[in-house]
Short mmCIF file of C-alpha atoms in Angstrom, two decimals:
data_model
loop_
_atom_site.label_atom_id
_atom_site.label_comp_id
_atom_site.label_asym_id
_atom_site.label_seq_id
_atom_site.Cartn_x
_atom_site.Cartn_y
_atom_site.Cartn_z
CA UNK A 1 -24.40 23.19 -18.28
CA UNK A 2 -21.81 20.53 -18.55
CA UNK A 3 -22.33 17.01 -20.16
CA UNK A 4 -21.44 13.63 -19.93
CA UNK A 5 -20.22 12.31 -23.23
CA UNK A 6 -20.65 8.94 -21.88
CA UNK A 7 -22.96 8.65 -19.76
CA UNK A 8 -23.87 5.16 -20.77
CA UNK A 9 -21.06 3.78 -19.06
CA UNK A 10 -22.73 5.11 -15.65
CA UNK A 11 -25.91 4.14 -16.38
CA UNK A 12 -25.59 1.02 -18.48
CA UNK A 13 -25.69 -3.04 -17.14
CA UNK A 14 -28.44 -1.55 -14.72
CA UNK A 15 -31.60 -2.44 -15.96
CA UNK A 16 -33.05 0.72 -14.60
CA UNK A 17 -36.44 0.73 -15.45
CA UNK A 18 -36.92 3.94 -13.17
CA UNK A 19 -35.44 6.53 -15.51
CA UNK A 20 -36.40 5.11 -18.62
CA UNK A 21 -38.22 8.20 -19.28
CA UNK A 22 -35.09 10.24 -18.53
CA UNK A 23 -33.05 8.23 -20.58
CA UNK A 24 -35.76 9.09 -23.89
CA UNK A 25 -35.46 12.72 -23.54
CA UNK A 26 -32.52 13.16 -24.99
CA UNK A 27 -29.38 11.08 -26.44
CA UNK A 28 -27.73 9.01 -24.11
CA UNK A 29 -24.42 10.74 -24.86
CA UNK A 30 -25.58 13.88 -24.42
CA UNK A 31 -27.40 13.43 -21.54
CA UNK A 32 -27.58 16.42 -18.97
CA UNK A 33 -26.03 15.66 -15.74
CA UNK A 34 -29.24 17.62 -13.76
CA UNK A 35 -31.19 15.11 -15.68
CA UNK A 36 -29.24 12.18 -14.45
CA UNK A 37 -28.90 12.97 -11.01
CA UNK A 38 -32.26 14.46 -9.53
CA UNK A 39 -34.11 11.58 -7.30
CA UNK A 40 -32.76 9.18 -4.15
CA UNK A 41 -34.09 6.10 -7.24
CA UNK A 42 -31.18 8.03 -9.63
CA UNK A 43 -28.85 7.84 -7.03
CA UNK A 44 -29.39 4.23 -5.96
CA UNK A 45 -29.24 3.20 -9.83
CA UNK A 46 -25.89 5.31 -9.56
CA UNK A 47 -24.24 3.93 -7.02
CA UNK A 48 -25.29 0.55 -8.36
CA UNK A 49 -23.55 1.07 -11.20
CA UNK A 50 -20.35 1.45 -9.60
CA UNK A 51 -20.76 -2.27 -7.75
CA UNK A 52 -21.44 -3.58 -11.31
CA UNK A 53 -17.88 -2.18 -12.40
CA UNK A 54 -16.04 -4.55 -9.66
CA UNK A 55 -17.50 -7.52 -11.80
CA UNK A 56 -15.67 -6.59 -14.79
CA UNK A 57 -13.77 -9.62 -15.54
CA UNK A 58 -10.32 -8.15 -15.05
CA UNK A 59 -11.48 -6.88 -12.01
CA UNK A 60 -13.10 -9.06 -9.09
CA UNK A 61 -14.72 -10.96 -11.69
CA UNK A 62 -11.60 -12.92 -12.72
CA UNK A 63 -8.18 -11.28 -13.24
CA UNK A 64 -7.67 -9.61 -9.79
CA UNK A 65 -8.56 -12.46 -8.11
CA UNK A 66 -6.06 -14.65 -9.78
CA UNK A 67 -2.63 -12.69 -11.09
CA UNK A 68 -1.80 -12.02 -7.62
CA UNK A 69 -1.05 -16.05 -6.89
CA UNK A 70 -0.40 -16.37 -10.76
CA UNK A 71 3.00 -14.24 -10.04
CA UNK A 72 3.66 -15.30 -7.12
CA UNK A 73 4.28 -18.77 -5.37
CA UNK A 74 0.92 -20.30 -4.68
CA UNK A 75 0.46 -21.43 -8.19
CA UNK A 76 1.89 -23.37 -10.57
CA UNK A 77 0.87 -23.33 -14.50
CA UNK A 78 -0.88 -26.68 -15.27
CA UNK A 79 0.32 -28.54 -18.50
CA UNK A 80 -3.01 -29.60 -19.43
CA UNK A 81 -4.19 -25.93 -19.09
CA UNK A 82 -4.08 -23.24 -22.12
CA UNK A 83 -0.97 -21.17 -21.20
CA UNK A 84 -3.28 -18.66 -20.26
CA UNK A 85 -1.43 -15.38 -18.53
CA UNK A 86 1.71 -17.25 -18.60
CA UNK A 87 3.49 -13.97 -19.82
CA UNK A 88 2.73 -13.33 -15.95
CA UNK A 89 3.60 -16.79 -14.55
CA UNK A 90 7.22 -16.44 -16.51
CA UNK A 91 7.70 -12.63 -15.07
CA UNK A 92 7.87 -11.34 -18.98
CA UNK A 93 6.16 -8.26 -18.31
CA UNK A 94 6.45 -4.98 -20.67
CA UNK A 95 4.30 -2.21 -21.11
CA UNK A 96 2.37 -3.47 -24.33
CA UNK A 97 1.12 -6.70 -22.63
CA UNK A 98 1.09 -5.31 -18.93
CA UNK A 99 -2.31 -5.68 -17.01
CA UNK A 100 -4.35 -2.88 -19.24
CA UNK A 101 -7.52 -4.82 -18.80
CA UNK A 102 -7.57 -4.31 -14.72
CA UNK A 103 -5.93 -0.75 -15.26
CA UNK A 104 -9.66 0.19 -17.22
CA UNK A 105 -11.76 -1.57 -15.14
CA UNK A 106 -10.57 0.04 -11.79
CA UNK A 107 -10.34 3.79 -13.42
CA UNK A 108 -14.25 2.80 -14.81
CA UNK A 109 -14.98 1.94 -11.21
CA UNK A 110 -13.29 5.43 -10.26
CA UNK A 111 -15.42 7.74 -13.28
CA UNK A 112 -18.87 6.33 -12.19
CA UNK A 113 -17.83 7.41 -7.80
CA UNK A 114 -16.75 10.42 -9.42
CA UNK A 115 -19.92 11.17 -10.97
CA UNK A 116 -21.99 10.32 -7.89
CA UNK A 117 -19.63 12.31 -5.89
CA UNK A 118 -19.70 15.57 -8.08
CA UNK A 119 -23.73 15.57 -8.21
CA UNK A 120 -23.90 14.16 -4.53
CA UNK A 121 -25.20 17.64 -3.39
CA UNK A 122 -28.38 17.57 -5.35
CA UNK A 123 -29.43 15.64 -2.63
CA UNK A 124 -30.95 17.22 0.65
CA UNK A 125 -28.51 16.54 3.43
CA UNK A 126 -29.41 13.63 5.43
CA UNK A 127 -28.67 9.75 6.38
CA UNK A 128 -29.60 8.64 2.73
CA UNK A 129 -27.22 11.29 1.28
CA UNK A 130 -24.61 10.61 3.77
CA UNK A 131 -25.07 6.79 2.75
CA UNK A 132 -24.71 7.11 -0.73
CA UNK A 133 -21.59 9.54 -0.16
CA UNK A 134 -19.78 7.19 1.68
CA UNK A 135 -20.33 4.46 -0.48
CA UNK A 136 -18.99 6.16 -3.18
CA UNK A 137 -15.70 7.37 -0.99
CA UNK A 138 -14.98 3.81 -0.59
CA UNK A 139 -15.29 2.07 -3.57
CA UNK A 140 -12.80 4.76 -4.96
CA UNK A 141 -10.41 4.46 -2.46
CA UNK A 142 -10.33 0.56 -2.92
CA UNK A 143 -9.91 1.24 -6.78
CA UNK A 144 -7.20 3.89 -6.16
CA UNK A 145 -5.74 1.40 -3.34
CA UNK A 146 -5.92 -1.77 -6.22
CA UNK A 147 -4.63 0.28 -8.81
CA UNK A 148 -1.48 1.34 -6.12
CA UNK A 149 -0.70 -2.45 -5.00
CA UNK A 150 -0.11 -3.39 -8.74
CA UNK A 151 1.59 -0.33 -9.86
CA UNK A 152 3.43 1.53 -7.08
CA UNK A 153 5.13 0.60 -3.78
CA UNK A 154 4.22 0.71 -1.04
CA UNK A 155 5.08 3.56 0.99
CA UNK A 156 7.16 1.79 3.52
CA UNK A 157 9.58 0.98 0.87
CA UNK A 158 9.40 4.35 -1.26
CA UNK A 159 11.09 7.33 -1.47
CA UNK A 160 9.93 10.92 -1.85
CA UNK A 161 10.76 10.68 -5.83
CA UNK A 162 8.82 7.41 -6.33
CA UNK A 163 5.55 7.06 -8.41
CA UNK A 164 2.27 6.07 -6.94
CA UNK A 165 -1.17 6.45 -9.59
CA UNK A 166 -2.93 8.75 -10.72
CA UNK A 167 -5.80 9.68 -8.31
CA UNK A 168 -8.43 10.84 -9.90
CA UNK A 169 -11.50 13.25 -8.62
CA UNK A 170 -12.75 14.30 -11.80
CA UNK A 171 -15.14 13.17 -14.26
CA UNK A 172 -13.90 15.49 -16.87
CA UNK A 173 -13.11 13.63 -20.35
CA UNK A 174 -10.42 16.10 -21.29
CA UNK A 175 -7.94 15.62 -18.09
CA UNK A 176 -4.66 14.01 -18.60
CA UNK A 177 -3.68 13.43 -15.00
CA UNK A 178 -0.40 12.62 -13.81
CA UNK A 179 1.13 10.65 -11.42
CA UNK A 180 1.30 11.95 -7.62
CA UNK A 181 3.95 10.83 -5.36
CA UNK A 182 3.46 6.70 -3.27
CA UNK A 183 3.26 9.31 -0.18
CA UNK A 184 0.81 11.39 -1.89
CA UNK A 185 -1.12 8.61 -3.65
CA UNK A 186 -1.59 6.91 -0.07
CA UNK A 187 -2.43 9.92 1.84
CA UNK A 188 -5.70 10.52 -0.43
CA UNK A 189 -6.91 6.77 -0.37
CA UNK A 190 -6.92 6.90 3.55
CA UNK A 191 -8.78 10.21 3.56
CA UNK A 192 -11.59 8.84 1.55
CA UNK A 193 -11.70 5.98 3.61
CA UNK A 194 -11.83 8.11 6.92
CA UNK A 195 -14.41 10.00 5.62
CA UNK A 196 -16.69 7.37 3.64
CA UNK A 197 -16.68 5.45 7.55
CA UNK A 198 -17.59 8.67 8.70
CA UNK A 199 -20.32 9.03 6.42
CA UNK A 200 -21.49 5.51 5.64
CA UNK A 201 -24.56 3.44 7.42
CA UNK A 202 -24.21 0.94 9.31
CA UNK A 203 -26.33 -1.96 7.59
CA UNK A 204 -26.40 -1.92 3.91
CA UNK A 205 -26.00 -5.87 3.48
CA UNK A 206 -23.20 -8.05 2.21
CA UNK A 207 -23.44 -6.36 -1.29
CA UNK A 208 -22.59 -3.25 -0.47
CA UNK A 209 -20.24 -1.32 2.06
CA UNK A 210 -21.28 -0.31 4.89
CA UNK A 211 -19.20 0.69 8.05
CA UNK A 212 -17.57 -2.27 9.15
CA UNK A 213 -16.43 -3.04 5.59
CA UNK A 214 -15.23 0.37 5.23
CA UNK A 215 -13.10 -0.29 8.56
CA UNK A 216 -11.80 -3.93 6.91
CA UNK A 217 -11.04 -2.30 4.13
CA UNK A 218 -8.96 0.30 6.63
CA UNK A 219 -7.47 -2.75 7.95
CA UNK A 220 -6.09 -4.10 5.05
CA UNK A 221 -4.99 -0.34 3.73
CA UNK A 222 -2.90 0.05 7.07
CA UNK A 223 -1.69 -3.12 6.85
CA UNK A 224 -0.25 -2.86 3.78
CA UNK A 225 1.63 0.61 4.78
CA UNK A 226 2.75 -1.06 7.93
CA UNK A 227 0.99 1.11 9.83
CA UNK A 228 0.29 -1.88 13.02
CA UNK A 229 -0.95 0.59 15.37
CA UNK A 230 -3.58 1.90 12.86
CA UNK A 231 -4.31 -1.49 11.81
CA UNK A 232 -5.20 -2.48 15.38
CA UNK A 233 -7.37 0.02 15.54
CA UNK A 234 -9.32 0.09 12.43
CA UNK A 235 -9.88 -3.79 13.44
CA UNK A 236 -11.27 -2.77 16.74
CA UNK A 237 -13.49 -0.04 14.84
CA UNK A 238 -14.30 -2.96 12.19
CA UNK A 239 -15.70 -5.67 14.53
CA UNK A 240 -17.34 -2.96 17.00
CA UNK A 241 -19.29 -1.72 13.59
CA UNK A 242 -20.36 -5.41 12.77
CA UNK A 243 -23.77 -7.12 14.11
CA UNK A 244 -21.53 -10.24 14.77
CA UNK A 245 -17.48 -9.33 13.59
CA UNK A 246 -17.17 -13.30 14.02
CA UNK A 247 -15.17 -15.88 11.79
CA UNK A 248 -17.15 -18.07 9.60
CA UNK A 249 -17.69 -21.41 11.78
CA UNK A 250 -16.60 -25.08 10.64
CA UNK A 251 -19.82 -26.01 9.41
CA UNK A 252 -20.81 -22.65 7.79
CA UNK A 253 -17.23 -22.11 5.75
CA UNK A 254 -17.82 -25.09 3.06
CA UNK A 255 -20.88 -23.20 1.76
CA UNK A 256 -19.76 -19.83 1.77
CA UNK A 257 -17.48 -20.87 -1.69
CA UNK A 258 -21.40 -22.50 -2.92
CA UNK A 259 -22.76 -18.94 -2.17
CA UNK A 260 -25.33 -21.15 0.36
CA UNK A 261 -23.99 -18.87 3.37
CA UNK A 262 -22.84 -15.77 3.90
CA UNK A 263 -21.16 -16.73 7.42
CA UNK A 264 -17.93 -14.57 8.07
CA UNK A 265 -18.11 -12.66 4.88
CA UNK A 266 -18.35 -8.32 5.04
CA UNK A 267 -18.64 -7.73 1.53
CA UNK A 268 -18.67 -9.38 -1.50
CA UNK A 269 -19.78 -8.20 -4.97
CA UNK A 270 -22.96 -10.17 -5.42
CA UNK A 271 -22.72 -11.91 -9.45
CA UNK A 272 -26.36 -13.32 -9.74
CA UNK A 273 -27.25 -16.04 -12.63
CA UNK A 274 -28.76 -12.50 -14.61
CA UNK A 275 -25.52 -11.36 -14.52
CA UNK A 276 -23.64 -14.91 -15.30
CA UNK A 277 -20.16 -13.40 -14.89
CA UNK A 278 -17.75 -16.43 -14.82
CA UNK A 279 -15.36 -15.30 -11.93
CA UNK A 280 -13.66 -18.73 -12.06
CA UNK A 281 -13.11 -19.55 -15.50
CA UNK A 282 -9.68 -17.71 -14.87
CA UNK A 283 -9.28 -20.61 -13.13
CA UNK A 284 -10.25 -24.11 -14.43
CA UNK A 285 -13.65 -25.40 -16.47
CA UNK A 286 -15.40 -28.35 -15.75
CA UNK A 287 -16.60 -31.09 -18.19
CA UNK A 288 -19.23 -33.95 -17.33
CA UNK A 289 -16.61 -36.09 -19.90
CA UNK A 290 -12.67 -34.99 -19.11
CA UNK A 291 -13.23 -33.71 -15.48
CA UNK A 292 -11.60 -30.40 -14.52
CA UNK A 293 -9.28 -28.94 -16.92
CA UNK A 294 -6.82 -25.80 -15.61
CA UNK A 295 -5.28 -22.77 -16.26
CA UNK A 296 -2.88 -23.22 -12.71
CA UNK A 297 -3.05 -25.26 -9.74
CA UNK A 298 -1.73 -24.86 -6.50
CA UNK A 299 2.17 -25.17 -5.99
CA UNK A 300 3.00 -28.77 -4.52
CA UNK A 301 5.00 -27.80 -1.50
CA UNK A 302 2.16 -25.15 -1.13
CA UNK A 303 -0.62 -27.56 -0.93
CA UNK A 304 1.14 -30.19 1.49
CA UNK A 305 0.27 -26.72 3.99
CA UNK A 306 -2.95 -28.07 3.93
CA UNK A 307 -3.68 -30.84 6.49
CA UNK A 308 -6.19 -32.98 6.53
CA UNK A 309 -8.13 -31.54 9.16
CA UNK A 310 -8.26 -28.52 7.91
CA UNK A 311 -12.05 -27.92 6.45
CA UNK A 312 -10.18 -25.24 3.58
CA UNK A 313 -8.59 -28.43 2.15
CA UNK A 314 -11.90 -29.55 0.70
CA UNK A 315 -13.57 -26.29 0.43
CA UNK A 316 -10.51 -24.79 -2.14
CA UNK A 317 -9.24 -28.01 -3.52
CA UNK A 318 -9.95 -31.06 -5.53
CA UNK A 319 -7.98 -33.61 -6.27
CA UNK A 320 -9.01 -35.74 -9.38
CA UNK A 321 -8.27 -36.53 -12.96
CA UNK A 322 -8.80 -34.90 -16.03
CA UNK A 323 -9.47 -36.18 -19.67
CA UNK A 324 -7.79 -39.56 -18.33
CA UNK A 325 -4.45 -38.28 -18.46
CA UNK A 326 -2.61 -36.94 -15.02
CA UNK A 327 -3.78 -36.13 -11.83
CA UNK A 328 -4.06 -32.44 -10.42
CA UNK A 329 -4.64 -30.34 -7.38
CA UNK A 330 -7.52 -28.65 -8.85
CA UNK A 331 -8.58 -25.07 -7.30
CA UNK A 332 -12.14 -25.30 -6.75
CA UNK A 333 -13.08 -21.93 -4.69
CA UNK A 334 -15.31 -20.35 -7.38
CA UNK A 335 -16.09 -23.60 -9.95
CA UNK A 336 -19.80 -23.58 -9.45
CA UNK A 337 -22.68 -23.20 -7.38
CA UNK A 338 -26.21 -24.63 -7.62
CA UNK A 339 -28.64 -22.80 -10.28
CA UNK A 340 -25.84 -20.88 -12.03
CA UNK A 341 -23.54 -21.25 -15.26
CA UNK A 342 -20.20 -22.87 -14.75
CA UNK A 343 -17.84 -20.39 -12.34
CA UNK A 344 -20.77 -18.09 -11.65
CA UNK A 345 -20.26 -17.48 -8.16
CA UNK A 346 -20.28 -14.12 -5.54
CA UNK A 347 -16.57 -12.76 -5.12
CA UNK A 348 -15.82 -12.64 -1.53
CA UNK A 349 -13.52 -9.11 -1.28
CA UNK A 350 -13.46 -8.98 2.09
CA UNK A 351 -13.93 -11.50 5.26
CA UNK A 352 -13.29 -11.27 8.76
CA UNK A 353 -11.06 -14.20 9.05
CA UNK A 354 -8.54 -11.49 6.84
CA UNK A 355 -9.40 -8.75 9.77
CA UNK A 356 -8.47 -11.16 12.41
CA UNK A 357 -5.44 -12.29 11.10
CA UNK A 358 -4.61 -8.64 9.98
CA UNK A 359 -4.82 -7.92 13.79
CA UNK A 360 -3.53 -10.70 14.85
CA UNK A 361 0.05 -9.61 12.56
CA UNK A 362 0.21 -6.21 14.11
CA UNK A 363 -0.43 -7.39 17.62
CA UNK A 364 2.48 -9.48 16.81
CA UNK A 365 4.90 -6.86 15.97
CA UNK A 366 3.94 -4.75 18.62
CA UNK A 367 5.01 -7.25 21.03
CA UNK A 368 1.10 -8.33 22.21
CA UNK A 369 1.99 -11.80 21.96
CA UNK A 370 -1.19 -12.88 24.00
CA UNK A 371 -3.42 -10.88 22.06
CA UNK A 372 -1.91 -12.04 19.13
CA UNK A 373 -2.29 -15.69 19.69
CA UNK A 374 -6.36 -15.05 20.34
CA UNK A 375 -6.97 -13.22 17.07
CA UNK A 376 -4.85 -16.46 15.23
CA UNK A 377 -6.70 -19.10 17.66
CA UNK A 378 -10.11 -17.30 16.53
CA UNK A 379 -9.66 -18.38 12.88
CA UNK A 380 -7.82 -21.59 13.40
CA UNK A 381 -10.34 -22.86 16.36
CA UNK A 382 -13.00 -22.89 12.79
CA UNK A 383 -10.95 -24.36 10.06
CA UNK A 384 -8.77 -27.53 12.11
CA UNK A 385 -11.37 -30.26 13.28
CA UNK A 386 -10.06 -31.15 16.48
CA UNK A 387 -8.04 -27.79 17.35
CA UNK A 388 -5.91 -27.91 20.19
CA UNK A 389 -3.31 -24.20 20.65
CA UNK A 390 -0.29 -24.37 19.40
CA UNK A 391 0.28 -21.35 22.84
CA UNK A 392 2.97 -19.87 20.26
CA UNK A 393 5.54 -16.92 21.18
CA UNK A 394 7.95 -14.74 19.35
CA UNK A 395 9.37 -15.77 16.17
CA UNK A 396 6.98 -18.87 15.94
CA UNK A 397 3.83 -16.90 16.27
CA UNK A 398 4.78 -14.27 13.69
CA UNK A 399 5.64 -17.69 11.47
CA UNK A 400 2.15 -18.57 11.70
CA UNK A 401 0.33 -16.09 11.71
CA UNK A 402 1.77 -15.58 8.20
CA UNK A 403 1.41 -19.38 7.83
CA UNK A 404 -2.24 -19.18 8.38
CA UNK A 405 -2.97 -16.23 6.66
CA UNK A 406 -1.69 -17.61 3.45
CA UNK A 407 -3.61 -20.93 3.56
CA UNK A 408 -7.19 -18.79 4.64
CA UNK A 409 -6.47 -15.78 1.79
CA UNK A 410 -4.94 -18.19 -0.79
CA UNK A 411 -6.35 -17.95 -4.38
CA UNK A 412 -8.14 -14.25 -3.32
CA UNK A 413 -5.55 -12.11 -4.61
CA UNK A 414 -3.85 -11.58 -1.49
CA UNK A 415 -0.52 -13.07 -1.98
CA UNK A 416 1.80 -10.89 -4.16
CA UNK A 417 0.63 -8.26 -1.93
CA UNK A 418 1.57 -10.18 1.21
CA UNK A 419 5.09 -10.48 -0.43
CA UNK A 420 5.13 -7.00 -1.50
CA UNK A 421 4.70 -5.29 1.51
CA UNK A 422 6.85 -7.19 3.63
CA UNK A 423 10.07 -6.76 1.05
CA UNK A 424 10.17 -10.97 0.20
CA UNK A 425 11.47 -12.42 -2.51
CA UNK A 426 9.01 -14.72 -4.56
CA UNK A 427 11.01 -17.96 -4.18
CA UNK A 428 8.87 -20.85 -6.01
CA UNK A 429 9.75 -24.42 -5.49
CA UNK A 430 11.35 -27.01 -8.29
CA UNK A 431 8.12 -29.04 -7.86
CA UNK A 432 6.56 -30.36 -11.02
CA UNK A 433 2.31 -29.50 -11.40
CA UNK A 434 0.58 -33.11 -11.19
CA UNK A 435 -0.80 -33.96 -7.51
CA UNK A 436 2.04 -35.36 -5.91
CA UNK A 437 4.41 -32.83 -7.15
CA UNK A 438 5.98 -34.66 -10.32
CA UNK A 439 4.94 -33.16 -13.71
CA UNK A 440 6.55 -30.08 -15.41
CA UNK A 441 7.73 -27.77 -13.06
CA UNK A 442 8.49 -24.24 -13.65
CA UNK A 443 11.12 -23.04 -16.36
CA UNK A 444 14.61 -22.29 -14.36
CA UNK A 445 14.27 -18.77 -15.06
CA UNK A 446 10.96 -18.16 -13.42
CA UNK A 447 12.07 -19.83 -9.97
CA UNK A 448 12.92 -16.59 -8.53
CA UNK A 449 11.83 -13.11 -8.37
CA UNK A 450 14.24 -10.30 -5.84
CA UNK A 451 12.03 -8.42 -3.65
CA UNK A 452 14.24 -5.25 -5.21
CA UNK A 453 12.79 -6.04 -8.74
CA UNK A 454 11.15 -3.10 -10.21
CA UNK A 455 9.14 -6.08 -11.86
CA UNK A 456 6.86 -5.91 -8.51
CA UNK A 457 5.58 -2.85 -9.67
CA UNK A 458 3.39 -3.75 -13.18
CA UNK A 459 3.99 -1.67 -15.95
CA UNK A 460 2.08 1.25 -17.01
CA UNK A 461 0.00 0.30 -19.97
CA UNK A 462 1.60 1.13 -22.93
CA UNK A 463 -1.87 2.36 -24.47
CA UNK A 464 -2.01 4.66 -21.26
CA UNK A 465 1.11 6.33 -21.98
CA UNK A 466 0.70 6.82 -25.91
CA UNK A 467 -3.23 8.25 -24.84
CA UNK A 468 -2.07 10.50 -22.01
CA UNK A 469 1.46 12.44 -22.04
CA UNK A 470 1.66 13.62 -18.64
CA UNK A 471 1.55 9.59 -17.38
CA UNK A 472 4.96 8.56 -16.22
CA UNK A 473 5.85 4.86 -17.17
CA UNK A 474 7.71 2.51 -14.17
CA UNK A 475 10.85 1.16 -14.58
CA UNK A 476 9.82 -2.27 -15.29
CA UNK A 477 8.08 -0.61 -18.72
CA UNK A 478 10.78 -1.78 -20.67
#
């Protein structure tokens, strides 16, 4: 009977108190997999262990919720900050520094699915297996469709004989896979997503997927490809799923970032005190004596977006002093909540302000101008105090629609992959990083990145390649 040679990885950061006695029978790393996999309680501890992955700190709990802005244009490194990931922020990118942290964590995320999936029939066929299944389907397709954004194109913009990842269905130790085709690689993330929302319950809470999320996260997929008439749909499918499908209101959104509400959001990966992961130390740390100190802040001619009726202003962004030096535009989505360490909050993944905006964009460029206009009104109706229509057509509703959806997503990883799949160029302003825009702005060489860069496609990890000979590297390796 096959083993797991680490089985610890599945079963560890659980606190699973349920197969304790399992666990004493024999070695953890030579645990049978009959023995691991036998009760709905093993499965639940399972499939728990997967969610835990996503708060790996180069994962949702920190890196991939910052590098995206990092190399793009939202951000701007702060002088008073550490340097941290500048590598990034300059575009000096090779395979021995490239994002190796995030490629682990999402294949981790990827091994423990794979081990629920391979055992999943030891369960009698039903709603709780179905469940379980489904969960598992999706949370590797979003760690296959992560691992994609960062390392492939997307398909729009690739040919037959371009790269996409390595999509792997196996738990076994000794495969070396190789890389399938972008077409290839995409075609198997939206099959598990068809059939996880095929498969998945309807009301698993926040925490966890359930149907509509599995439809958002279809949303976002086929928005990505540029797949509008898909995306339209999987929208429709996400908000008929949902108990409300509604926006977070005016009054609700300023606690959502405090974790005091929960208003608008379809899944996030729930980081309790227990678990103390410090999501936003990527970004800035606070001291009762020098203030906020941080790593980036947003990009002057970025935050001038935000007016001052717009409830996001104070809900992302603080403007004060630190140490008694200069003044900053400090980022303050994820700095703290009430009875937690310092940056321990929940990491929102996905929201329905992104699947009405999503919609909105594909209505758009299918020429539903109307319809358009009422998915964009539904968000900015609960962030402007005051909100009259602008009634925009055309070229001006596209505008902002991408407007808005950059000001609502910003600092959630969304906007190198905004960039990416439309075929922009990351053009960053000459402005400096203190509040009003003076400061040190970015070095001459980093003002400017050509959509037709292979940089927009991360390096394979050096360590990957040396490990596994049948990995291909990207262009940018070099």
């Amino acid at each position: 009977m096959k083993k797991i040679l680490y089985i610890f990885i599945l079963i560890g950061f659980l606190g699973v108190n349920s197969c304790k006695e399992k666990l004493e029978l024999e070695p953890f790393d030579n645990l049978d997999v009959s023995v691991a996999f036998e009760t709905n309680t093993d499965f639940e501890n399972a499939i728990n262990g997967v969610y835990s992955s996503l708060r790996d700190g180069n994962y949702y709990g920190g890196e991939f919720l910052l590098l995206p802005d990092v190399i793009s244009d939202n951000l701007i490194i702060c002088s008073e900050g550490r340097t941290s990931y500048s590598n990034y922020y300059l575009f000096s990118i090779n395979g021995n520094i490239a994002w190796l942290n995030f490629w682990r964590a999402a294949y981790v995320t990827i091994l423990r699915a794979n081990h629920v999936l391979e055992n999943i029939d030891n369960l009698p066929d039903g709603d709780f297996k179905n469940n379980i299944e489904g969960q598992a389907l999706a949370l590797r397709a979003m760690a296959h469709f992560d691992l994609a954004r960062v390392y492939s194109k997307p398909p729009q913009f690739a040919s037959s004989s371009d790269l996409g990842i390595a999509y792997v269905t196996s738990t076994d130790s000794g495969e070396r896979p190789a890389r399938v085709s972008v077409a290839d690689t995409f075609a198997k993330i939206e099959a598990d997503l068809n059939d996880a929302a095929s498969l998945i319950g309807d009301d698993n809470g926040t925490g966890f997927f359930n149907k509509a999320a599995v439809h958002a996260l279809r949303t976002r997929f086929y928005l990505y490809t540029g797949d509008n008439a898909k995306t339209i749909t999987a929208a429709d499918a996400a908000i008929a799923a949902s108990v409300n499908g509604g926006v977070s209101s005016i009054t609700e959104f300023p606690k959502i970032w405090k974790d005091v509400s929960e208003d608008g959001v379809i899944f996030k990966v729930i980081n309790t005190a227990l678990d103390n992961v410090g999501v936003g130390v990527v970004y800035n740390q606070k001291s009762d004596v020098d203030g906020i100190r941080s790593e980036y802040v947003p990009d002057y001619s970025f935050y001038t977006q935000y007016q001052p009726t717009d409830v996001r202003l104070n809900s992302y962004l603080e403007t004060s002093v630190f140490a008694g030096n200069h003044t900053f535009n400090h980022v303050i989505k994820y700095l703290e909540r009430t009875g937690s360490g310092q940056a321990v909050v929940d990491m929102k993944v996905l929201r329905w302000s992104e699947v009405y905006l999503s919609r909105a964009e594909a209505k758009a460029e299918t020429g539903d101008d109307p319809g358009a206009l009422a998915d964009l009104d539904a968000v900015r109706s609960n962030r402007y105090t005051g909100f009259v229509s602008g009634g925009e057509t055309g070229a001006a509703l596209k505008a902002a629609i991408q407007l808005e959806r950059r000001l609502e997503l910003a600092f959630e990883g969304h906007r190198l992959f905004d960039l990416k799949r439309q075929g922009l160029d990351i053009n960053r302003s000459n402005n400096g990083d203190y509040s009003d825009g003076t400061g040190v702005p970015p070095p001459a060489g980093a003002l400017t990145l050509p959509a037709s860069s292979p940089k927009f496609q991360m390096p394979i990890p050096q360590e990957e390649l040396n490990a596994n000979p049948n990995m291909q590297p990207n262009p940018s390796n070099g």
